[in-house]
Short mmCIF file of C-alpha atoms in Angstrom, two decimals:
data_model
loop_
_atom_site.label_atom_id
_atom_site.label_comp_id
_atom_site.label_asym_id
_atom_site.label_seq_id
_atom_site.Cartn_x
_atom_site.Cartn_y
_atom_site.Cartn_z
CA MET A 18 -3.77 -7.11 -30.66
CA THR A 19 -1.19 -9.75 -31.60
CA ASN A 20 -2.88 -13.11 -31.94
CA TYR A 21 -0.23 -14.77 -29.83
CA THR A 22 -2.60 -17.67 -29.14
CA THR A 23 -2.71 -19.05 -32.65
CA GLU A 24 0.72 -17.95 -33.78
CA LYS A 25 2.88 -19.37 -31.02
CA LEU A 26 0.89 -21.89 -29.00
CA ASN A 27 -0.43 -25.35 -29.80
CA PRO A 28 -4.00 -26.33 -28.73
CA GLN A 29 -2.74 -28.36 -25.79
CA VAL A 30 -1.35 -25.18 -24.22
CA LEU A 31 -4.41 -23.02 -24.82
CA ALA A 32 -6.12 -24.18 -21.61
CA ASN A 33 -3.28 -22.51 -19.75
CA TYR A 34 -3.13 -19.30 -21.80
CA TYR A 35 -4.44 -15.79 -21.22
CA ASP A 36 -4.38 -12.73 -23.45
CA TYR A 37 -3.71 -10.73 -20.28
CA LEU A 38 -2.06 -12.37 -17.29
CA ILE A 39 -1.81 -10.52 -13.97
CA ILE A 40 0.51 -11.68 -11.18
CA GLY A 41 -0.79 -10.37 -7.86
CA GLY A 42 -4.28 -10.20 -6.40
CA GLY A 43 -4.53 -6.82 -4.70
CA MET A 44 -6.33 -3.61 -5.57
CA ALA A 45 -4.02 -2.87 -8.51
CA ALA A 46 -4.98 -6.22 -10.04
CA ASP A 47 -8.66 -5.35 -9.67
CA THR A 48 -8.37 -1.97 -11.38
CA ALA A 49 -6.08 -3.41 -14.05
CA ALA A 50 -8.74 -5.92 -15.06
CA ARG A 51 -11.29 -3.10 -15.23
CA GLY A 52 -8.87 -0.97 -17.26
CA ILE A 53 -8.38 -3.80 -19.74
CA ARG A 54 -12.13 -4.16 -20.16
CA GLU A 55 -12.47 -0.47 -21.06
CA HIS A 56 -10.46 -1.17 -24.23
CA ASP A 57 -10.83 -4.90 -24.86
CA VAL A 58 -14.15 -6.57 -24.13
CA PHE A 59 -13.20 -10.06 -25.31
CA GLY A 60 -9.55 -10.79 -24.40
CA SER A 61 -9.16 -13.41 -21.67
CA ILE A 62 -7.81 -12.22 -18.31
CA GLY A 63 -6.08 -14.40 -15.74
CA ILE A 64 -5.21 -13.26 -12.21
CA LEU A 65 -2.73 -15.33 -10.19
CA SER A 66 -2.84 -14.44 -6.49
CA SER A 67 -0.88 -15.90 -3.59
CA ASP A 68 -3.58 -14.55 -1.27
CA SER A 69 -6.32 -16.80 0.08
CA ASP A 70 -9.01 -14.14 -0.57
CA GLU A 71 -10.21 -12.48 -3.75
CA PRO A 72 -9.23 -8.80 -4.24
CA TYR A 73 -10.58 -6.53 -1.49
CA THR A 74 -10.40 -2.98 -0.17
CA ARG A 75 -7.15 -3.18 1.76
CA PRO A 76 -7.29 0.16 3.68
CA ALA A 77 -10.38 -1.03 5.55
CA LEU A 78 -8.27 -3.65 7.33
CA SER A 79 -6.62 -1.00 9.50
CA LYS A 80 -9.29 1.72 9.30
CA LYS A 81 -13.08 1.39 8.95
CA LEU A 82 -13.43 -2.24 10.04
CA TRP A 83 -12.22 -1.14 13.50
CA THR A 84 -13.92 2.22 13.78
CA ASP A 85 -17.19 2.13 11.81
CA PRO A 86 -19.74 -0.42 13.11
CA SER A 87 -21.83 -0.01 9.95
CA PHE A 88 -18.91 -1.13 7.77
CA THR A 89 -18.55 -4.92 7.84
CA GLU A 90 -16.31 -7.52 6.23
CA ASP A 91 -18.88 -8.39 3.57
CA GLN A 92 -18.41 -4.88 2.16
CA ILE A 93 -14.70 -5.06 1.36
CA THR A 94 -14.74 -7.58 -1.50
CA LEU A 95 -14.20 -5.95 -4.92
CA ASN A 96 -15.95 -8.69 -6.97
CA THR A 97 -13.23 -8.49 -9.62
CA ALA A 98 -13.87 -11.74 -11.47
CA LYS A 99 -17.65 -11.35 -11.25
CA GLU A 100 -17.66 -7.80 -12.63
CA THR A 101 -15.04 -8.18 -15.40
CA LYS A 102 -16.16 -10.60 -18.11
CA ASP A 103 -14.01 -13.66 -18.91
CA THR A 104 -11.67 -13.14 -15.94
CA THR A 105 -10.27 -16.18 -14.14
CA LEU A 106 -9.00 -15.72 -10.59
CA ARG A 107 -6.67 -18.35 -9.13
CA LEU A 108 -6.04 -17.99 -5.39
CA ASN A 109 -3.26 -19.56 -3.30
CA THR A 110 -1.15 -19.59 -6.44
CA THR A 111 2.55 -18.75 -6.36
CA VAL A 112 4.55 -17.88 -9.47
CA SER A 113 8.15 -19.08 -9.24
CA ALA A 114 9.59 -17.72 -12.51
CA ILE A 115 8.87 -15.68 -15.63
CA GLU A 116 10.12 -17.29 -18.84
CA ARG A 117 10.09 -14.23 -21.03
CA ASP A 118 11.30 -15.84 -24.25
CA GLN A 119 8.46 -18.37 -24.10
CA HIS A 120 5.86 -15.80 -22.96
CA ARG A 121 4.93 -17.93 -19.98
CA VAL A 122 5.21 -18.06 -16.21
CA LYS A 123 6.10 -21.09 -14.14
CA LEU A 124 4.12 -21.88 -11.01
CA LYS A 125 5.43 -23.30 -7.76
CA ASP A 126 3.56 -26.57 -8.49
CA GLY A 127 5.60 -27.01 -11.68
CA THR A 128 2.89 -26.10 -14.20
CA SER A 129 3.14 -23.20 -16.64
CA ILE A 130 0.75 -20.54 -17.91
CA ALA A 131 1.31 -18.68 -21.17
CA TYR A 132 0.45 -15.06 -21.85
CA ASN A 133 0.32 -12.47 -24.57
CA LYS A 134 0.78 -9.56 -22.17
CA LEU A 135 1.82 -9.72 -18.53
CA LEU A 136 1.30 -7.34 -15.59
CA LEU A 137 3.29 -7.52 -12.35
CA VAL A 138 1.42 -6.17 -9.30
CA THR A 139 3.13 -8.31 -6.68
CA GLY A 140 2.95 -5.71 -3.91
CA GLY A 141 5.12 -5.69 -0.81
CA GLU A 142 6.47 -8.21 1.68
CA PRO A 143 6.02 -7.19 5.35
CA LYS A 144 9.25 -6.70 7.26
CA LYS A 145 9.93 -9.03 10.20
CA ILE A 146 11.83 -9.17 13.45
CA ASP A 147 13.55 -12.25 14.86
CA GLY A 148 11.40 -14.75 16.70
CA PRO A 149 9.47 -18.00 16.36
CA ASP A 150 6.55 -18.31 13.94
CA ASP A 151 3.26 -18.27 15.81
CA GLU A 152 -0.36 -17.49 14.93
CA HIS A 153 -0.29 -14.75 17.58
CA VAL A 154 2.56 -12.96 15.75
CA ILE A 155 0.97 -11.06 12.88
CA LEU A 156 2.82 -9.39 10.02
CA PHE A 157 -0.22 -7.32 9.24
CA ARG A 158 -0.92 -7.15 5.51
CA GLU A 159 -3.81 -9.36 4.37
CA TRP A 160 -7.49 -9.94 5.14
CA SER A 161 -6.57 -13.19 6.90
CA ASP A 162 -4.29 -11.16 9.19
CA TYR A 163 -7.24 -8.91 10.09
CA ARG A 164 -9.39 -11.94 10.94
CA ARG A 165 -6.69 -13.35 13.22
CA LEU A 166 -6.18 -10.03 14.96
CA ARG A 167 -9.93 -9.71 15.49
CA ASP A 168 -9.90 -13.10 17.19
CA PHE A 169 -6.97 -12.09 19.40
CA SER A 170 -8.31 -8.65 20.39
CA GLY A 171 -11.08 -7.46 22.70
CA ASN A 172 -11.73 -8.75 26.22
CA ASN A 173 -8.84 -6.59 27.41
CA GLN A 174 -6.29 -8.86 25.71
CA HIS A 175 -2.87 -7.21 25.40
CA VAL A 176 -1.61 -6.52 21.87
CA VAL A 177 1.88 -5.10 21.39
CA VAL A 178 2.19 -3.14 18.15
CA VAL A 179 5.71 -2.72 16.76
CA GLY A 180 6.13 0.30 14.50
CA GLY A 181 4.60 3.79 14.49
CA GLY A 182 3.99 4.21 10.75
CA TYR A 183 0.66 4.05 8.92
CA ILE A 184 -0.28 0.46 9.75
CA GLY A 185 1.08 0.45 13.30
CA SER A 186 -0.52 3.70 14.36
CA GLU A 187 -3.88 2.98 12.72
CA LEU A 188 -4.07 -0.48 14.29
CA ALA A 189 -3.08 0.83 17.71
CA ALA A 190 -5.88 3.40 17.44
CA GLY A 191 -8.38 0.81 16.18
CA LEU A 192 -7.52 -1.76 18.84
CA ILE A 193 -7.73 0.64 21.78
CA GLN A 194 -11.26 1.53 20.62
CA ASN A 195 -12.20 -2.16 20.70
CA ASN A 196 -11.62 -3.09 24.34
CA THR A 197 -8.00 -4.11 23.84
CA LYS A 198 -4.95 -3.20 25.89
CA VAL A 199 -2.38 -1.73 23.50
CA THR A 200 1.34 -1.00 23.75
CA LEU A 201 2.88 0.86 20.79
CA ILE A 202 6.65 0.73 20.24
CA TYR A 203 8.24 3.22 17.84
CA PRO A 204 11.68 4.76 17.21
CA ASP A 205 10.68 8.45 17.01
CA GLU A 206 11.05 10.51 20.17
CA VAL A 207 7.56 11.79 19.43
CA LEU A 208 5.10 9.64 17.46
CA GLY A 209 5.13 10.84 13.85
CA GLY A 210 8.08 13.11 14.58
CA SER A 211 10.04 12.08 11.50
CA GLN A 212 7.14 13.14 9.26
CA PHE A 213 5.17 15.85 11.02
CA PRO A 214 6.35 19.22 12.35
CA SER A 215 6.87 19.24 16.11
CA GLU A 216 3.56 20.85 17.11
CA LEU A 217 1.54 18.38 15.03
CA ALA A 218 3.57 15.37 16.14
CA LYS A 219 2.89 16.30 19.77
CA GLU A 220 -0.84 16.62 19.05
CA TYR A 221 -0.77 13.29 17.22
CA GLU A 222 1.04 11.48 20.05
CA SER A 223 -1.24 13.02 22.68
CA SER A 224 -4.33 11.60 20.96
CA PHE A 225 -2.96 8.07 21.48
CA ARG A 226 -1.95 8.71 25.09
CA GLU A 227 -5.34 10.21 25.93
CA ALA A 228 -7.08 7.18 24.41
CA GLY A 229 -5.14 4.88 26.74
CA VAL A 230 -2.41 3.48 24.46
CA GLU A 231 0.83 2.75 26.29
CA LEU A 232 3.54 4.53 24.31
CA LEU A 233 7.14 3.36 24.25
CA ASN A 234 8.95 6.05 22.27
CA GLY A 235 12.53 6.10 21.04
CA LYS A 236 12.73 2.30 21.05
CA ARG A 237 13.00 -0.54 18.56
CA ALA A 238 12.08 -4.18 19.04
CA ASP A 239 15.03 -6.43 18.15
CA SER A 240 13.45 -9.86 18.68
CA TYR A 241 10.86 -11.78 20.68
CA THR A 242 10.47 -15.08 22.51
CA LYS A 243 7.50 -16.98 23.93
CA LYS A 244 7.21 -18.28 27.45
CA ASP A 245 4.18 -19.69 29.28
CA GLY A 246 1.84 -18.48 26.54
CA LYS A 247 3.14 -14.90 26.68
CA PHE A 248 5.37 -13.09 24.19
CA ILE A 249 8.39 -11.19 25.43
CA LEU A 250 9.89 -8.55 23.15
CA GLN A 251 13.51 -7.55 23.61
CA LEU A 252 14.01 -3.84 22.94
CA ASP A 253 17.19 -2.12 21.82
CA ASP A 254 17.67 -0.37 25.17
CA GLY A 255 17.78 -3.72 26.99
CA SER A 256 14.24 -3.54 28.36
CA THR A 257 11.47 -6.05 27.63
CA VAL A 258 7.72 -5.87 26.94
CA GLU A 259 5.24 -8.68 27.49
CA GLY A 260 1.97 -9.24 25.62
CA ASP A 261 -0.57 -11.79 24.38
CA THR A 262 -0.20 -10.96 20.68
CA ILE A 263 2.37 -9.09 18.60
CA VAL A 264 1.50 -7.05 15.53
CA ILE A 265 4.46 -6.05 13.38
CA GLY A 266 3.87 -2.94 11.30
CA LEU A 267 7.33 -2.02 10.07
CA GLY A 268 6.47 -1.39 6.45
CA VAL A 269 7.13 -3.58 3.44
CA SER A 270 9.83 -4.42 0.94
CA PRO A 271 8.74 -4.48 -2.72
CA ARG A 272 8.34 -7.99 -4.11
CA ILE A 273 10.60 -7.62 -7.14
CA SER A 274 12.46 -10.94 -7.24
CA LEU A 275 10.37 -12.29 -10.14
CA ALA A 276 11.20 -9.23 -12.23
CA GLU A 277 14.84 -9.21 -11.20
CA ASP A 278 15.38 -12.93 -11.80
CA SER A 279 13.82 -12.67 -15.26
CA GLY A 280 16.27 -9.93 -16.27
CA LEU A 281 13.96 -6.92 -16.18
CA LYS A 282 15.53 -3.62 -15.15
CA VAL A 283 15.21 -3.05 -11.42
CA GLU A 284 16.13 0.19 -9.67
CA ASP A 285 14.51 0.64 -6.24
CA GLY A 286 11.48 -1.05 -7.83
CA VAL A 287 10.68 -2.42 -11.27
CA TYR A 288 11.75 0.23 -13.76
CA VAL A 289 8.86 1.32 -16.02
CA ASP A 290 8.17 4.05 -18.56
CA GLU A 291 5.34 6.60 -18.57
CA GLN A 292 2.90 3.87 -19.64
CA LEU A 293 4.14 1.57 -16.85
CA ARG A 294 5.80 -0.77 -19.37
CA THR A 295 8.97 -2.51 -18.24
CA THR A 296 12.09 -3.05 -20.34
CA ASP A 297 10.25 -6.03 -21.86
CA PRO A 298 7.59 -4.66 -24.28
CA ALA A 299 5.15 -7.44 -23.27
CA ILE A 300 5.39 -6.82 -19.49
CA TRP A 301 4.02 -3.98 -17.34
CA ALA A 302 4.34 -3.25 -13.61
CA ALA A 303 2.14 -1.18 -11.29
CA GLY A 304 1.37 -0.53 -7.63
CA ASP A 305 3.94 -0.87 -4.85
CA ILE A 306 6.70 -2.27 -7.07
CA ALA A 307 6.62 0.23 -9.96
CA TYR A 308 9.51 2.71 -10.16
CA TYR A 309 7.85 5.18 -12.48
CA PRO A 310 8.33 8.76 -13.77
CA ASP A 311 5.89 10.98 -11.87
CA LYS A 312 5.27 14.30 -13.63
CA ILE A 313 5.45 16.24 -10.34
CA LEU A 314 7.59 14.14 -7.99
CA GLY A 315 10.08 12.79 -10.52
CA ARG A 316 10.95 9.12 -10.80
CA THR A 317 9.68 7.43 -7.64
CA ARG A 318 8.07 4.38 -6.10
CA ILE A 319 4.91 4.76 -3.98
CA GLU A 320 3.30 2.19 -1.66
CA HIS A 321 -0.10 3.77 -1.05
CA VAL A 322 -3.57 2.67 -2.09
CA ASP A 323 -4.39 5.65 -4.31
CA HIS A 324 -1.37 4.81 -6.47
CA ALA A 325 -2.29 1.11 -6.52
CA ARG A 326 -5.76 1.89 -7.81
CA LYS A 327 -4.75 4.48 -10.38
CA SER A 328 -1.59 2.81 -11.69
CA GLY A 329 -3.31 -0.57 -11.94
CA LYS A 330 -6.05 1.00 -14.06
CA ALA A 331 -3.53 2.83 -16.25
CA ALA A 332 -1.46 -0.32 -16.79
CA GLY A 333 -4.52 -2.34 -17.73
CA LYS A 334 -5.59 0.27 -20.27
CA ALA A 335 -2.07 0.43 -21.72
CA MET A 336 -1.90 -3.36 -22.06
CA ALA A 337 -5.16 -3.26 -24.01
CA GLY A 338 -3.93 -0.64 -26.44
CA SER A 339 -4.33 2.78 -24.84
CA THR A 340 -1.51 5.22 -25.59
CA GLU A 341 -2.42 7.45 -22.63
CA PRO A 342 0.48 7.92 -20.16
CA TYR A 343 0.15 7.47 -16.41
CA ALA A 344 0.16 11.18 -15.58
CA TYR A 345 -1.45 11.01 -12.14
CA THR A 346 0.31 12.04 -8.92
CA PRO A 347 -1.17 10.03 -6.01
CA TYR A 348 -1.92 11.15 -2.48
CA PHE A 349 -1.78 9.24 0.79
CA TYR A 350 -3.81 9.62 3.93
CA SER A 351 -4.59 8.39 7.41
CA VAL A 352 -7.34 8.76 10.01
CA VAL A 353 -6.75 8.19 13.73
CA PHE A 354 -9.15 9.32 16.44
CA SER A 355 -10.19 12.90 15.54
CA ILE A 356 -7.16 13.54 13.31
CA SER A 357 -7.46 13.21 9.55
CA TRP A 358 -4.58 14.03 7.25
CA LYS A 359 -3.75 13.83 3.56
CA ALA A 360 -0.49 14.47 1.77
CA ILE A 361 1.29 14.52 -1.56
CA GLY A 362 5.05 14.37 -1.93
CA THR A 363 7.77 14.20 0.71
CA LEU A 364 6.94 14.43 4.42
CA ASP A 365 10.28 14.91 6.17
CA SER A 366 10.34 16.99 9.33
CA SER A 367 14.05 17.74 8.86
CA LEU A 368 13.20 19.94 5.86
CA THR A 369 12.33 23.62 6.15
CA ILE A 370 8.67 23.79 7.15
CA LEU A 371 6.03 26.46 6.58
CA ILE A 372 2.67 26.09 8.39
CA ASP A 373 -0.50 27.83 7.25
CA GLU A 374 -3.52 28.00 9.57
CA ILE A 375 -6.74 27.12 7.71
CA GLY A 376 -9.86 27.25 9.88
CA ASN A 377 -9.48 24.57 12.56
CA GLY A 378 -6.75 22.80 10.61
CA LYS A 379 -3.36 23.39 9.06
CA VAL A 380 -1.58 23.10 5.73
CA VAL A 381 2.10 22.22 6.03
CA TYR A 382 4.60 22.93 3.25
CA TYR A 383 7.88 20.99 3.21
CA LEU A 384 10.50 23.14 1.47
CA GLU A 385 13.74 22.34 -0.29
CA ASP A 386 15.63 25.30 -1.76
CA ASP A 387 12.53 27.41 -0.97
CA LEU A 388 10.31 25.21 -3.15
CA PRO A 389 7.65 22.80 -1.83
CA VAL A 390 8.46 19.12 -2.28
CA GLY A 391 5.60 17.92 -0.09
CA ILE A 392 2.30 19.25 1.24
CA LEU A 393 0.39 17.91 4.25
CA THR A 394 -3.20 18.91 5.08
CA TRP A 395 -4.13 18.39 8.73
CA ASN A 396 -7.83 18.32 9.59
CA VAL A 397 -8.42 20.17 6.34
CA GLU A 398 -10.37 18.66 3.44
CA PRO A 399 -8.47 20.05 0.43
CA ASN A 400 -9.03 20.06 -3.29
CA LEU A 401 -6.15 17.71 -4.11
CA ASP A 402 -5.82 19.10 -7.62
CA GLU A 403 -4.98 22.45 -6.00
CA VAL A 404 -2.29 20.70 -3.94
CA ARG A 405 -0.86 19.15 -7.10
CA ALA A 406 -0.94 22.52 -8.87
CA VAL A 407 1.04 24.18 -6.08
CA LEU A 408 3.66 21.42 -6.16
CA SER A 409 4.00 21.53 -9.95
CA ASN A 410 4.03 25.33 -10.26
CA PRO A 411 4.91 26.94 -6.92
CA PRO A 412 5.47 30.66 -6.33
CA ILE A 413 9.07 31.86 -6.18
CA ASN A 414 8.60 33.38 -2.71
CA PRO A 415 7.66 30.64 -0.21
CA GLN A 416 5.68 33.13 1.90
CA SER A 417 3.28 33.39 -1.05
CA LEU A 418 2.27 29.76 -0.41
CA LYS A 419 0.06 30.86 2.45
CA GLY A 420 -3.57 30.96 1.48
CA LEU A 421 -3.13 29.01 -1.78
CA ILE A 422 -4.77 25.87 -0.38
CA GLN A 423 -8.13 26.22 1.30
CA GLU A 424 -10.84 23.96 2.64
CA LYS A 425 -12.75 22.38 -0.25
CA LYS A 426 -16.20 23.93 -0.63
#
C-alpha cells in the first residue's frame, strides 16, 4: 500500500486523513469497510455519511418492520464502526467537492479530509413532485423517513402513496396492514403491468384491492397543496385526491454530481471497470451509482440492495489490494401480502414472454430475439445460480427453457 500519509501530508493534516475514505453511509459503505478489513487489518477507514443514522438494513424500512412484529427497529443497525476496527463514522456530514489532485475531499463546512484511496457510494436521490415542504410529505428513503411515517400512520389516518414501484407498492401493502387508510396512485393500467405479464399483474393488483387499498390506476400526481391541515394532490387527468400524509415513491436519481464535477467519467452512472475502479486509479464507485460491466447483463447500473451489498464488498476488497473482479450478477425481489417474487435481468412486459408453471408458482422468461434477457420467479423459491446459468448460457430453442428452473430443494 502506498504510504500516502508520510509521503504527501504534513503532521497537521494527519488528523483529517484516512487510508480509505468512503463517501456515503448506506449498506454498500458497510460491506466496503468489511471488505477492506479482509485484506488490510490496520489501514484507517473513514465513512462520511449525510444520513443522521449509522448504516442499517434498508429493505426492512418498507418490508419487515411493517409486516413482522418480531422484527423491531433495534435489529436493523449494521454496527459498522463497532465491528470493523479503526473505522470512524461521521454522520450528518456533506461532501461538497473532491479535489483529486490533492487526494482530499472538501466538506460543506469548509474543512477538508485527505485520503489515500476513495470510494463513492453516494446512493440515490428520491424524485419529487411540486409542492410545499412539510413533515407530512415523505420522500421515502431513510430510517428517519420510516420513523415519521410510523408516527403518521395507524388510527385510520389516510396516507396517499404516489408511485407503484417497489417502494410505493411495499409501503401501501405495509400501511394497509397497520390500521391505515391507503390510496395508491400509479401510471400503469394494471399495477405492475409494465413489468409483469398480464395474468400476474392482475393477480398482483387484486391482492391490494382485496386488502382494502384504494387504487387509482393510469394516473400521475403532478403537484400537491395543503389546505386546512389536509393535502390535496392534483392528478394529470384533472381530478384531485385528499389525504393526511403523502408518501412519494417514484424511484431515485443516482447521486453522481460529486463524481461528475471532479472530472470522473460519467455515463448513466459513474463509469467503473471490472474492479469497480473509476477513471481515477485512486477512486472506486459501488452501489446505486456504479455503471459497471456485468458478465451476464452487460454494462449496467442497478439500484437494488443485493448489488449494494456485493459491490460494496468487492470495491472494499479491491481498494485493499485484491485483484478479484466483481463478477457477481445481482437479483432483486419484493414481498407483498402472499406474493413473493425474485428476478434477475430485464422485466419488461412489452417483450416476448414465456411462462412456465412450477408447482403453485410460475417462472417467467422475458425474451429478446428468442433469448432470455430477464427471468422472474413468482411464488417460487429458486436456486439463483441456476437462474444466472440460464441467462448466461440459454438454449437455442426458447421452448427448451421450460423446466430448467425448479423450486429449490
